[in-house]
Short mmCIF file of C-alpha atoms in Angstrom, two decimals:
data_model
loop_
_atom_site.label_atom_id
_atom_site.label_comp_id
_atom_site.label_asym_id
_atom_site.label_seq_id
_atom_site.Cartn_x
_atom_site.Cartn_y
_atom_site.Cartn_z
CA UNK M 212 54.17 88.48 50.74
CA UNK M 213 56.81 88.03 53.14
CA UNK M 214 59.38 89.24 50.89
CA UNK M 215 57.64 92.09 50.34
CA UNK M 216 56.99 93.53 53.83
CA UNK M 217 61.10 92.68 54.08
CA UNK M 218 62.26 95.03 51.72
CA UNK M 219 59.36 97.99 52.88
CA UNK M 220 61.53 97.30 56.03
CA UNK M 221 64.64 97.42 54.28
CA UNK M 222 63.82 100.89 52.71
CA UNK M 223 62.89 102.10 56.22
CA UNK M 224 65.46 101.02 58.28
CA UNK M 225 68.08 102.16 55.90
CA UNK M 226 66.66 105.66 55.98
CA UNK M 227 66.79 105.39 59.85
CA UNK M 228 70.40 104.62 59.95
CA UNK M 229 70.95 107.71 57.51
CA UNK M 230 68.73 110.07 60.37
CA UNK M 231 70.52 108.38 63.68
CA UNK M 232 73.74 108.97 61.91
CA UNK M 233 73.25 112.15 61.15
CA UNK M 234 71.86 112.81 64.35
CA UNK M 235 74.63 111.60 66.00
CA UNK M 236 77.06 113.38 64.17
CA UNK M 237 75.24 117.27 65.20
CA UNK M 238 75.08 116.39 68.55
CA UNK M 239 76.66 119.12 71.39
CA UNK M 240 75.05 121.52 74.18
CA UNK M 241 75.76 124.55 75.52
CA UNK M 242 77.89 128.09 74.23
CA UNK M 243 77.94 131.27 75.30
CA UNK M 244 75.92 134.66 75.03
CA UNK M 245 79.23 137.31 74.76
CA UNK M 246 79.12 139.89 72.14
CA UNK M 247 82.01 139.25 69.71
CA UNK M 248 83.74 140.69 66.73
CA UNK M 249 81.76 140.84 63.48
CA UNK M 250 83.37 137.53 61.62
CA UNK M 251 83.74 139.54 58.49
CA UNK M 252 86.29 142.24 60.38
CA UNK M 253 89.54 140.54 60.71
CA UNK M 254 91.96 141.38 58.53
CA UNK M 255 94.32 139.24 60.10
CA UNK M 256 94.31 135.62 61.93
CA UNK M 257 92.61 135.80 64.82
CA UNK M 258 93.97 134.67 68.60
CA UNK M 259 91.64 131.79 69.86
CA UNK M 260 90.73 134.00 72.15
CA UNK M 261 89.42 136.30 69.30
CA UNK M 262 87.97 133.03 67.29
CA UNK M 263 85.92 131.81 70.79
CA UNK M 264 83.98 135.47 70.89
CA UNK M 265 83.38 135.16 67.14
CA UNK M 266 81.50 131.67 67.98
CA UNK M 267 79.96 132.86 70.74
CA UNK M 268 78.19 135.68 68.99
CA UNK M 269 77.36 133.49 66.12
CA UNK M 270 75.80 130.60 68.61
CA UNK M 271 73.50 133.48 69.82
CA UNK M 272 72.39 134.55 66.71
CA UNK M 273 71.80 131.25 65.38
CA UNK M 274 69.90 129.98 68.45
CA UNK M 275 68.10 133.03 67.91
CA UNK M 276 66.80 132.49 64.11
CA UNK M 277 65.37 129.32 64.79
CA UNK M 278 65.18 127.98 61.38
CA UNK M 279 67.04 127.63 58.54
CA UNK M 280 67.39 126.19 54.67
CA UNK M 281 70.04 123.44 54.64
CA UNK M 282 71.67 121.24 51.80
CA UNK M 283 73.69 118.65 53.15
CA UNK M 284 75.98 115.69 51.86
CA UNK M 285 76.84 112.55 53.50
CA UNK M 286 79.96 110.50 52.58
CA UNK M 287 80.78 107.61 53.72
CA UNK M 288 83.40 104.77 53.19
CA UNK M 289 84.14 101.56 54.49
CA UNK M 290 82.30 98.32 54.79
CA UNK M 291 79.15 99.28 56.06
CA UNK M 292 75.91 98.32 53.68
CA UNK M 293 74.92 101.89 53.93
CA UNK M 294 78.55 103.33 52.70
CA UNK M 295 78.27 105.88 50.12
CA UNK M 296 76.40 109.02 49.48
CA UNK M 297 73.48 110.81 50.92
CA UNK M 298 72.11 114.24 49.94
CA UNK M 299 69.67 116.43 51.77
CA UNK M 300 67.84 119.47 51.27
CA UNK M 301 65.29 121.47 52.68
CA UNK M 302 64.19 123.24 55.57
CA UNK M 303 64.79 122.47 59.74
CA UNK M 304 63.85 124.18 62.33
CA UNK M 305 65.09 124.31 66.07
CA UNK M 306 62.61 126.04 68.75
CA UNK M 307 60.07 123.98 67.71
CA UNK M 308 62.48 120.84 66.64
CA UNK M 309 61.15 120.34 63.09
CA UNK M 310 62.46 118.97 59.80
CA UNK M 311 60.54 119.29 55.78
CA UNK M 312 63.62 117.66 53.71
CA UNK M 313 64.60 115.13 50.16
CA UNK M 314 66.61 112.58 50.66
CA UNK M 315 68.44 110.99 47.75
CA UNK M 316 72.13 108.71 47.29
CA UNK M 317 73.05 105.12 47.08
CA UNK M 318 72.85 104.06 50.10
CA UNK M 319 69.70 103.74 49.91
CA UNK M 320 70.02 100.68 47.83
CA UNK M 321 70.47 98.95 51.16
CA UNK M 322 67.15 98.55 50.71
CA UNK M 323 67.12 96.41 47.89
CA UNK M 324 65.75 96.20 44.57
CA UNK M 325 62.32 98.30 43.88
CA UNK M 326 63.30 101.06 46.64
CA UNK M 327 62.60 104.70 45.95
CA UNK M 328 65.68 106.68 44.77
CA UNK M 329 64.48 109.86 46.94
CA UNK M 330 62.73 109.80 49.98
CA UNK M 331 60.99 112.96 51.50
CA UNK M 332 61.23 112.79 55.11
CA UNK M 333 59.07 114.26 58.00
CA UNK M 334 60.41 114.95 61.46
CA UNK M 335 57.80 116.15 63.79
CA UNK M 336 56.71 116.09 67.67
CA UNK M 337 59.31 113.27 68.20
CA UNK M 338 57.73 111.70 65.14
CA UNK M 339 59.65 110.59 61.56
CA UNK M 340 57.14 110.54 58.32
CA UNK M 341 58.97 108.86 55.27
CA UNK M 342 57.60 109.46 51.59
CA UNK M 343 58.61 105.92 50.22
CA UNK M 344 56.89 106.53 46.53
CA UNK M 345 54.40 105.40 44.30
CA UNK M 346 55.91 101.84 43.94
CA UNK M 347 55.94 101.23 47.63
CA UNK M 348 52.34 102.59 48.53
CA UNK M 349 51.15 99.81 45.53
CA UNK M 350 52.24 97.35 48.20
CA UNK M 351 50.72 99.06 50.77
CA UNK M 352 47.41 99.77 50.00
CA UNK M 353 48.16 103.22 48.39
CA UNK M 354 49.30 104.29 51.51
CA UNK M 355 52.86 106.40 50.38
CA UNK M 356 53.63 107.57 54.14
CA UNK M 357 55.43 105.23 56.80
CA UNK M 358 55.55 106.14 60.16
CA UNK M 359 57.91 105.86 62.32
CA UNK M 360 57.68 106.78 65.99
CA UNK M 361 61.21 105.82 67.45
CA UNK M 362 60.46 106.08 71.31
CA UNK M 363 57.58 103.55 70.17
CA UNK M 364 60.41 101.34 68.67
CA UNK M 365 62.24 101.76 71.75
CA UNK M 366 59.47 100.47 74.30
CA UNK M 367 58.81 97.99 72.56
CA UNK M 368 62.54 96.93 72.37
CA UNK M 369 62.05 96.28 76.55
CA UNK M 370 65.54 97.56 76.59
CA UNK M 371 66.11 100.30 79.30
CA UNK M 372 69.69 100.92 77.71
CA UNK M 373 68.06 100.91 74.08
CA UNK M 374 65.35 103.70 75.43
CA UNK M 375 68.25 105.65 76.47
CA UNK M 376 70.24 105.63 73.03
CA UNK M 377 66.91 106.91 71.18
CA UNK M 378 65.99 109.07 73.67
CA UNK M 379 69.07 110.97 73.60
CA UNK M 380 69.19 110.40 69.88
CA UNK M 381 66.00 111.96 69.38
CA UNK M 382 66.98 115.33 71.55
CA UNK M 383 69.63 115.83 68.82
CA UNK M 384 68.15 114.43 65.84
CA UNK M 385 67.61 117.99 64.37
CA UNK M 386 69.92 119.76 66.50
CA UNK M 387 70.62 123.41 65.06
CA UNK M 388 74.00 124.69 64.05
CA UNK M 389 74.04 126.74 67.01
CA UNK M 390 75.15 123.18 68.75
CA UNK M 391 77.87 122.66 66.20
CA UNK M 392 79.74 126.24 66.70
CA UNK M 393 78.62 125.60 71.19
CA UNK M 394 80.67 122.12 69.91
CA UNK M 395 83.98 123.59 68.50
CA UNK M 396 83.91 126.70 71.56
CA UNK M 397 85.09 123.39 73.35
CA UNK M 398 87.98 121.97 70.91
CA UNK M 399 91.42 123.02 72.32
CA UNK M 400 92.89 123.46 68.72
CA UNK M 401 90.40 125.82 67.74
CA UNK M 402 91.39 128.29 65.72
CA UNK M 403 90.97 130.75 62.39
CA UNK M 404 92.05 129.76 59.38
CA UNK M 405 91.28 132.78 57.63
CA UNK M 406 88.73 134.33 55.34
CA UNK M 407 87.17 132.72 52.21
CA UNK M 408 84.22 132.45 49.83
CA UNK M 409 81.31 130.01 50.47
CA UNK M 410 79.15 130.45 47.84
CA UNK M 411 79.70 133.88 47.00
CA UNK M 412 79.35 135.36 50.40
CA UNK M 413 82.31 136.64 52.42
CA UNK M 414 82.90 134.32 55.58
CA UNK M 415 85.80 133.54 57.72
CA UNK M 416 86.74 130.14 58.35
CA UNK M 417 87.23 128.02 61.50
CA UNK M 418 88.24 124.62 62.56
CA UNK M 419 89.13 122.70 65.76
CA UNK M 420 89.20 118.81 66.77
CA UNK M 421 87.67 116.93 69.64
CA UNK M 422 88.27 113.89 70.90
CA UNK M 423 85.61 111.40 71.74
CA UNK M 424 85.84 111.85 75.81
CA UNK M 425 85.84 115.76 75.13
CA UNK M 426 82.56 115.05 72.68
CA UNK M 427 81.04 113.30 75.69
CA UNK M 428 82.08 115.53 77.74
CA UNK M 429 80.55 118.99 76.08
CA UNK M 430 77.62 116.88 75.29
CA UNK M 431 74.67 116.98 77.55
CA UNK M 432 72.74 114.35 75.87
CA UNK M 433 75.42 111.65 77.64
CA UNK M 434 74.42 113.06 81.12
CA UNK M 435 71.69 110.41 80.61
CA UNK M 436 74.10 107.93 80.98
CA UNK M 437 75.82 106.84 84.44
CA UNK M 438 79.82 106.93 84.47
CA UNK M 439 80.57 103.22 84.27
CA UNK M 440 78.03 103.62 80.82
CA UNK M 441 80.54 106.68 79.59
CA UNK M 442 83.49 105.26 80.50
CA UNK M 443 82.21 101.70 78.14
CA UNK M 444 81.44 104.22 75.93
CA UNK M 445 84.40 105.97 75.55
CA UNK M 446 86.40 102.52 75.34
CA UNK M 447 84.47 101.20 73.19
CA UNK M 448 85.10 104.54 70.55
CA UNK M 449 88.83 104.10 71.34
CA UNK M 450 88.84 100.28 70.49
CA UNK M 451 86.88 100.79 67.12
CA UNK M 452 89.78 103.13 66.13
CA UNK M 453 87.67 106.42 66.59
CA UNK M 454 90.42 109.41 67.28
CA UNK M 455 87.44 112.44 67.29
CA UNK M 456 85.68 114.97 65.47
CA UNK M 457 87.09 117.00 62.81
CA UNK M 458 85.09 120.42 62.37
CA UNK M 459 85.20 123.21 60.23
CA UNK M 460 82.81 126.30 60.19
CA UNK M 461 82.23 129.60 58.21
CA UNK M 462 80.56 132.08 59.63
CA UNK M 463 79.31 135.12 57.40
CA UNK M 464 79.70 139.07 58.23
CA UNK M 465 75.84 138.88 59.96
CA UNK M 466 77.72 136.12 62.68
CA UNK M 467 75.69 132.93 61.10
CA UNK M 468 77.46 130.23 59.84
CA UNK M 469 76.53 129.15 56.47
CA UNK M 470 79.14 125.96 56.08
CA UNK M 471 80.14 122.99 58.16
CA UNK M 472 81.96 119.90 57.51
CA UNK M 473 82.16 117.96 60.33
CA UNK M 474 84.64 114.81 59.82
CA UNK M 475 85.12 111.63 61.52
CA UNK M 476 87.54 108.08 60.94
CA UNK M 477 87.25 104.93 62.34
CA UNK M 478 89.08 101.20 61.77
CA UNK M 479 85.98 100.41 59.70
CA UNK M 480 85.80 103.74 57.63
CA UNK M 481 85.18 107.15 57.45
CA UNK M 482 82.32 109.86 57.48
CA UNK M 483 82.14 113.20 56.62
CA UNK M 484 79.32 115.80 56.48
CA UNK M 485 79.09 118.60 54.51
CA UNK M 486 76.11 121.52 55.13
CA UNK M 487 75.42 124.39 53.32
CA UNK M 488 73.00 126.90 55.28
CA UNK M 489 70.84 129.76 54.09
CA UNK M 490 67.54 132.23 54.60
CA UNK M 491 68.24 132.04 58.25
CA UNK M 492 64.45 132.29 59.28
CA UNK M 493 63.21 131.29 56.57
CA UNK M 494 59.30 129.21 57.58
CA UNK M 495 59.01 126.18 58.68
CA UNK M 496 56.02 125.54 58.45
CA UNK M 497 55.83 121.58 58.65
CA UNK M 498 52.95 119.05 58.83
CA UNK M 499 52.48 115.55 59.28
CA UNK M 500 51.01 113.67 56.33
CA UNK M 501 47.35 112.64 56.72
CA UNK M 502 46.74 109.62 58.81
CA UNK M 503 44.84 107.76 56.04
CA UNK M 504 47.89 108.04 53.77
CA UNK M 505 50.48 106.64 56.86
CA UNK M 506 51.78 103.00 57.51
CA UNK M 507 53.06 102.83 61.51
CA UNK M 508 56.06 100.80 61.35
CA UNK M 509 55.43 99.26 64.32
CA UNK M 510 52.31 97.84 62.62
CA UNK M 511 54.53 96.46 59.74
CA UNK M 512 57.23 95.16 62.06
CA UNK M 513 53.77 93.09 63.71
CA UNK M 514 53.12 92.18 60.21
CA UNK M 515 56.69 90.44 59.74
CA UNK M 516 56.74 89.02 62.99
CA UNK M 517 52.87 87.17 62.19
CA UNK M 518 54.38 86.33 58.66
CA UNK M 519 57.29 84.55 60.29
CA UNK M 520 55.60 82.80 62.71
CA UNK M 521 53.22 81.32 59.50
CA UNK M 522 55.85 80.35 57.92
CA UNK M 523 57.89 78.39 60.65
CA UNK M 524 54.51 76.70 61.39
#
């Protein structure tokens, strides 16, 4: 029994870390609202100058479609438990903050043995619904949907710094790619690579690096934290061997990017994200599962926590 309600955890948790890392990997703020050149019309490389009004138009016309297919891969390396790969596909949406997507990879074996090879996840009102599968609802009462409400997790923590993180986690949990191109208008090496294919469609290619303090910087979810907390921050980046963010985007002849990779290394490995993006619009129309097919995880955390205390008694 205990065992058990483990390894429902285990399947949860790892499919947390995949969201908060993901999360954390889109996050960014601002951009600008200049017209720009039409990313299809340069025959030539572009002065950064030239590149920044290309991004500029393309952040307003992103933030403006709200919504958006994506397929997305996760790599990962290192010793983590949840190294390897995760894919994603779906739809998201940004004005409402929504998310209807399949995730599938090995690191979900993190999880251990039994675990679903695919999970379909939910992200709603704050809220993330998890599809665990037919094996895991037999072990919970037919109930195939866990819940799990991470400002909940965070109250209950009774950690004010802990509320922060997953406050500021959740802001930019399904951030749009709007925030990635408002992201590289800040790099200082930003600039045009040149034009290519991305899946048959005529785009011109960018790229630029940050370092962590500029990330922090152009990054309005930090302003949440005090500057003694950014400055530990920022230290503690440097000291885990973290030199910044690698980014590359594509952006079509309508201005709307349709690739990212976005590319980060570390002492303990390395992570990079891949995103394909399409139907720009497209309707995202999402729902939470019914409540009489959803486990809270709060409850099942309870349900260890009782389990544990039987057992040490």
């Amino acid at each position: 029994m205990v065992m058990a309600a483990w390894k429902r955890a285990g399947v949860c948790l790892t499919a947390a870390a995949v969201v908060v890392g993901l999360a954390g990997c889109q996050d960014g703020d601002g951009g600008g609202d200049k017209g720009g050149k039409k990313a299809g019309a340069s025959s030539g490389a572009q002065s950064r100058t030239e590149a920044a009004e290309v991004l500029q138009a393309a952040f307003k016309k992103t933030s403006e479609a709200k919504s958006s297919k994506i397929r997305m891969t996760v790599e990962t390396s290192g010793a983590a438990a949840e190294a390897g790969t995760v894919e994603m596909s779906g739809v998201q949406g940004w004005d409402p903050a929504v998310m209807d997507v399949t995730m599938k990879g090995g690191a979900f074996a993190a999880g251990g043995a039994g675990g679903p090879e695919q999970i379909r996840m939910i992200m709603l009102d704050g809220v993330v619904y998890m599809d665990l599968g037919e094996e895991q609802a037999a072990r919970m009462d037919g109930k195939r949907w866990m819940k799990m409400d991470f400002k909940a997790v965070a109250d209950a923590s009774g950690d004010p710094e802990v509320r922060k993180q997953v406050t500021g986690g959740l802001e930019n949990m399904n951030q749009d790619p709007a925030q990635q191109l408002a992201l590289l208008l800040e790099s200082p090496s930003l600039k045009h690579v040149g034009p290519e294919k991305v899946d048959g469609v005529e785009a011109q290619h960018y790229k630029g690096t940050l370092s962590f303090e500029e990330m922090v910087d152009a990054n309005t979810s930090f302003d949440l934290l005090s500057k003694k907390e950014r400055d530990e921050l920022v230290a503690m980046a440097e000291k885990s061997g973290m030199k910044g963010y690698d980014t590359e985007i594509w952006v079509n002849e309508d201005d709307l990017p349709v690739k990212m990779v976005v590319g980060m290394t570390m002492a303990q490995g390395s992570m990079t994200m891949t995103s394909h993006f399409s139907d720009y619009g497209a309707k995202a129309d999402v729902q939470a599962p019914p409540a009489g097919d959803t486990v809270d995880f709060m409850e099942l955390l309870k349900e260890l926590e009782s389990l544990g205390a039987g057992s040490a008694a």
